[in-house]
C-alpha positions as a Python dict, from the first residue, in 0.01 Angstrom:
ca = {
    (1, 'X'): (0, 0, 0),
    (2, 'X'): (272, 240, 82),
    (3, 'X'): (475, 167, -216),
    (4, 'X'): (114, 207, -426),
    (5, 'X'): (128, 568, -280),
    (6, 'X'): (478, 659, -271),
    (7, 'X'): (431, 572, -672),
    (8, 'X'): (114, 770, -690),
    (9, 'X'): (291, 1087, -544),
    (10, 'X'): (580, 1067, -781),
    (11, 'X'): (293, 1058, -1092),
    (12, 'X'): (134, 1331, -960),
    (13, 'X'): (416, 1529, -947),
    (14, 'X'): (607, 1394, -1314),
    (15, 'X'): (221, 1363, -1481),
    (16, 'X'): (31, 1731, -1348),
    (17, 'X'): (267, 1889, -1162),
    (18, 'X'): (586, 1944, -1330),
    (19, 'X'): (382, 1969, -1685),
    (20, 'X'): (234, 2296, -1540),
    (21, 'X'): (567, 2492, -1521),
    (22, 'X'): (675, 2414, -1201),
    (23, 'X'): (1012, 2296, -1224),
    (24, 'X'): (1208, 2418, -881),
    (25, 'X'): (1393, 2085, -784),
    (26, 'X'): (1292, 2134, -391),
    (27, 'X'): (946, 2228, -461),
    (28, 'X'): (891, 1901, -668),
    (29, 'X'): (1080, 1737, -383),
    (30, 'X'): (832, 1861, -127),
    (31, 'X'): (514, 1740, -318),
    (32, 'X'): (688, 1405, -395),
    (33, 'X'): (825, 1344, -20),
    (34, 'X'): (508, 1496, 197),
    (35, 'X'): (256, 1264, 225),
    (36, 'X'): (-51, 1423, 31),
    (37, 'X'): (-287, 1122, 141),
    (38, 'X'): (-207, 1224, 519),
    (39, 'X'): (-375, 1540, 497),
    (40, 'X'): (-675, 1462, 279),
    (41, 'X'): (-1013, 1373, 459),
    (42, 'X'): (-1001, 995, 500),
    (43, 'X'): (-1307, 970, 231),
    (44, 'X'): (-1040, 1122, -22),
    (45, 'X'): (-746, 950, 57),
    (46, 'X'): (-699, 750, -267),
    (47, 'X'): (-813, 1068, -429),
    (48, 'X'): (-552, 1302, -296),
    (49, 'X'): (-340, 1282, -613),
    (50, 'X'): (-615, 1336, -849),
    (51, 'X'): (-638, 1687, -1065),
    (52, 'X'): (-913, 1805, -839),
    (53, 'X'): (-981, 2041, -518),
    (54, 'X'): (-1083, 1803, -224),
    (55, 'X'): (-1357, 1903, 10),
    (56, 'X'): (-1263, 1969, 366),
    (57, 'X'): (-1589, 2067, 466),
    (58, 'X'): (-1706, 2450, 597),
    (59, 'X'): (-1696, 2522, 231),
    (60, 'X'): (-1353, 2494, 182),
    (61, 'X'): (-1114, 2263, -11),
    (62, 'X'): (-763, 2187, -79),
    (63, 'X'): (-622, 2321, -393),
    (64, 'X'): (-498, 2091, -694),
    (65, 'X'): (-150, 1998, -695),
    (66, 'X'): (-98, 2191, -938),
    (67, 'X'): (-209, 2508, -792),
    (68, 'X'): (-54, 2411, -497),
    (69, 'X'): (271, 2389, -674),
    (70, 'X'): (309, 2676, -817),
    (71, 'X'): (193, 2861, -515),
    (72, 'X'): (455, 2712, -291),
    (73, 'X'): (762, 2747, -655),
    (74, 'X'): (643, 3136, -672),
    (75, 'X'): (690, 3256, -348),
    (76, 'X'): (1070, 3142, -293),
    (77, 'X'): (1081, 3025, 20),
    (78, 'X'): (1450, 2899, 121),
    (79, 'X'): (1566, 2723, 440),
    (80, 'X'): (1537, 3037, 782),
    (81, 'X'): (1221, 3192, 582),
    (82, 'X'): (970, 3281, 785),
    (83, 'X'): (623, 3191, 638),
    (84, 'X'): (246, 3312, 709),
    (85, 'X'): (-7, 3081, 607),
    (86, 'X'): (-350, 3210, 622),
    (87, 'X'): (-626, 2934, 561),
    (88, 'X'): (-424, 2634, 735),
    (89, 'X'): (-716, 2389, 557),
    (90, 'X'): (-573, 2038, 604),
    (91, 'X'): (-223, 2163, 664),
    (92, 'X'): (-84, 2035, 369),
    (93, 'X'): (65, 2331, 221),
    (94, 'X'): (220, 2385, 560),
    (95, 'X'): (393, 2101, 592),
    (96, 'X'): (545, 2172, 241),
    (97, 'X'): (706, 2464, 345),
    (98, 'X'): (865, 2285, 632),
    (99, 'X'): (1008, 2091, 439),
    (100, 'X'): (1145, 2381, 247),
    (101, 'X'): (1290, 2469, 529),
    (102, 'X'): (1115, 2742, 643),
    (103, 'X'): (984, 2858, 999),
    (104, 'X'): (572, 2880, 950),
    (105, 'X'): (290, 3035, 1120),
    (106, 'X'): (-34, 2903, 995),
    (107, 'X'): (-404, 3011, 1130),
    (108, 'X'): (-746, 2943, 1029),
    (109, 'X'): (-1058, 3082, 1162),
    (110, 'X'): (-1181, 2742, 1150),
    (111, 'X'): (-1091, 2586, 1443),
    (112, 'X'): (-1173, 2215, 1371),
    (113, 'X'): (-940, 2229, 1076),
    (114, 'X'): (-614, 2466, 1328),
    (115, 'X'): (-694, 2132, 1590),
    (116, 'X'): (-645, 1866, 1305),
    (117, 'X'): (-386, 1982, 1089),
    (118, 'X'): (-209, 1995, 1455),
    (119, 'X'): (-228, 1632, 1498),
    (120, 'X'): (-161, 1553, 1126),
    (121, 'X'): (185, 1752, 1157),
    (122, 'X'): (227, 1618, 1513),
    (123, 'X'): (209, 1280, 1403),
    (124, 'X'): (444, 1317, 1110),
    (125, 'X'): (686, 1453, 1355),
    (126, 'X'): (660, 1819, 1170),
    (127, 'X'): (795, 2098, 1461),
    (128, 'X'): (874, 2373, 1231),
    (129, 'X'): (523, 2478, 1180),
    (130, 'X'): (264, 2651, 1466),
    (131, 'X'): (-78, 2623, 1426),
    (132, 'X'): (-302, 2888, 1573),
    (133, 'X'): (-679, 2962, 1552),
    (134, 'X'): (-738, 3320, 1431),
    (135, 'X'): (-886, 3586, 1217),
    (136, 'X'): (-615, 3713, 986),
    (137, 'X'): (-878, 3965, 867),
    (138, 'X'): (-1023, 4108, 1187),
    (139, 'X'): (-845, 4076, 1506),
    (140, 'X'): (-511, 3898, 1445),
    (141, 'X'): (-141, 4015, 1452),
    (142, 'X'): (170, 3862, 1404),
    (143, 'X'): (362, 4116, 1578),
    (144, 'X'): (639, 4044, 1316),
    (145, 'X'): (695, 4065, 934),
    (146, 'X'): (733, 3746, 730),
    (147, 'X'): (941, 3636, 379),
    (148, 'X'): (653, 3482, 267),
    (149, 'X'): (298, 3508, 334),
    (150, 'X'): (60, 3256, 169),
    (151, 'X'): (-329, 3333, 138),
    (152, 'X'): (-514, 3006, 21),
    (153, 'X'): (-856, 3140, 9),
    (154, 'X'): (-972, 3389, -224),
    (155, 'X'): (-1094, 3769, -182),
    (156, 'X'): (-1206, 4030, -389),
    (157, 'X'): (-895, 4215, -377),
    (158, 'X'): (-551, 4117, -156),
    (159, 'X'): (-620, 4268, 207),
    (160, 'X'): (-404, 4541, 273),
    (161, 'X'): (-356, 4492, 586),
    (162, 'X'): (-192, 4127, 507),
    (163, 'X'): (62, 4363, 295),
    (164, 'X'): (219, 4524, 643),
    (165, 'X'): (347, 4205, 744),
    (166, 'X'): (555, 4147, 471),
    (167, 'X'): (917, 4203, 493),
    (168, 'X'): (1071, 4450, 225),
    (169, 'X'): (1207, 4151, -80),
    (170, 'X'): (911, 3938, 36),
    (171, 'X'): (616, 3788, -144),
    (172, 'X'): (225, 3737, -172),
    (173, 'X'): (71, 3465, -310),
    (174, 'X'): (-312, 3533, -347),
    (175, 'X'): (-625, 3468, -570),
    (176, 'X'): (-865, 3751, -623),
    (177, 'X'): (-1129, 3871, -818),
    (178, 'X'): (-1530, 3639, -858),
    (179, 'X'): (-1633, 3317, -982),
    (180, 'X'): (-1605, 3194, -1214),
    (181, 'X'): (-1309, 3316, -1312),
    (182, 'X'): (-1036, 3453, -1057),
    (183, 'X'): (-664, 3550, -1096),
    (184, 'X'): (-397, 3382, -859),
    (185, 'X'): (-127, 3642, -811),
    (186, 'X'): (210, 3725, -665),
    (187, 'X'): (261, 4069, -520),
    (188, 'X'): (657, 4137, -399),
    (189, 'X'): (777, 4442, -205),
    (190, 'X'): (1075, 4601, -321),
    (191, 'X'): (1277, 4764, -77),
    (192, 'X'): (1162, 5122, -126),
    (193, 'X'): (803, 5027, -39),
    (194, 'X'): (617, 4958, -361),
    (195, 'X'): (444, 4645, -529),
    (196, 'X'): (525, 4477, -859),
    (197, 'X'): (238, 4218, -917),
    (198, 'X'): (251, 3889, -1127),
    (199, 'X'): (-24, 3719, -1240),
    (200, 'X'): (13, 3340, -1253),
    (201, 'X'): (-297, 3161, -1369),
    (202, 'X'): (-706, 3132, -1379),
    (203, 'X'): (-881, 2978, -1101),
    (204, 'X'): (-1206, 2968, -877),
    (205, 'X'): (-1107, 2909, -504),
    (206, 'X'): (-1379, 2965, -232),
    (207, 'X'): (-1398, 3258, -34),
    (208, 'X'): (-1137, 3331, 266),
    (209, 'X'): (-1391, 3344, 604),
    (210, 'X'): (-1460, 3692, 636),
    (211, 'X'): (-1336, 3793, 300),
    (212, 'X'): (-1699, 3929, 180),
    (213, 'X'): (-1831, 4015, -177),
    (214, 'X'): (-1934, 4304, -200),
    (215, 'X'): (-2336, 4387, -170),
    (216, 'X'): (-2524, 4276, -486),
    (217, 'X'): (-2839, 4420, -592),
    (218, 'X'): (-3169, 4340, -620),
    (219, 'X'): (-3401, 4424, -869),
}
């Protein structure tokens, strides 16, 4: 069974992931070596390598592996980052950037998914990430300024206030704009304060909790 899924992680990453430009060498190494299946709902184990978002439930899901790939290949991160993760979801894209090397914070205003993806790391013996269960659009602060800062839910536009806690040279990963079609993006800070913004691909990611639309109308 192992060796079925070991195999299964390498074709996901060789068949989907590396065909969708995503060709860093430790970034292919992190989606081959963390264990995909561990963090998927145990309905969608055998489904975890599969070209599809997986359900976690409270509307949200975890990206594709391909999404998730170039997420974690445009943002950077080498081994001392520090990392914010907001949406910790299953905890996946966490543990990838442990395995990068980085330091990570990761919170989710969901606190059933902050208390599992805390076991799932625990029991893969993963101690560079902490977990926390927060609102990174209303009350929270890091009280510090981060390399990277990944958002995995979407939002009509990328929350400024996420944009003080990077650290001048740092990056954004985010997805904004409606369904059906959004824009996942990269914003970096130069070191005299201003924004350069990439856009990397089409996608439709539910909301971030708390990240309203704005008021439609009726008629």
């Amino acid at each position: 069974m192992s060796l079925n899924l070991e195999q299964a992680r390498i074709n996901m990453v060789e068949q989907q992931v590396r065909t969708w430009e995503v060709l860093d060498p430790q970034v292919l190494e992190a989606l081959r070596e963390v264990p995909r299946e561990d963090f998927a709902p145990s309905d969608y184990r055998r489904m975890a390598f599969s070209d599809l978002r997986i359900p976690l439930g409270q509307g949200q899901v975890m990206m594709k592996p391909i999404e998730e790939g170039r997420m974690l290949q445009t943002l950077e991160v080498q081994p001392g980052h520090r990392v914010l993760e907001i949406g910790t979801g299953s905890g996946f894209t966490a543990a990838c950037f442990a395995h990068l090397g980085a330091s990570v914070l990761s919170i989710d205003i969901v606190e059933a998914f902050t208390e599992r993806a805390q076991r799932r790391l625990k029991r893969l013996s993963i101690d560079s990430v902490e977990v926390r269960h927060a609102d990174a659009l209303s009350d929270f602060e890091p009280g510090e300024q981060f390399d990277a800062i990944a958002i995995t839910g979407s939002a009509a536009q990328v929350p400024e206030r996420v944009l003080r806690w990077v650290k001048p040279g740092g990056r954004v990963f985010a997805v904004r704009g409606y369904s059906p079609v959004m824009e996942a993006v990269t914003l970096t800070r130069s070191e005299h304060d201003h924004w350069r913004t990439e856009s990397l691909f089409d996608t439709d990611l539910p909301r971030l909790a708390g990240a309203e639309d704005r008021p439609q109308f009726e008629f």
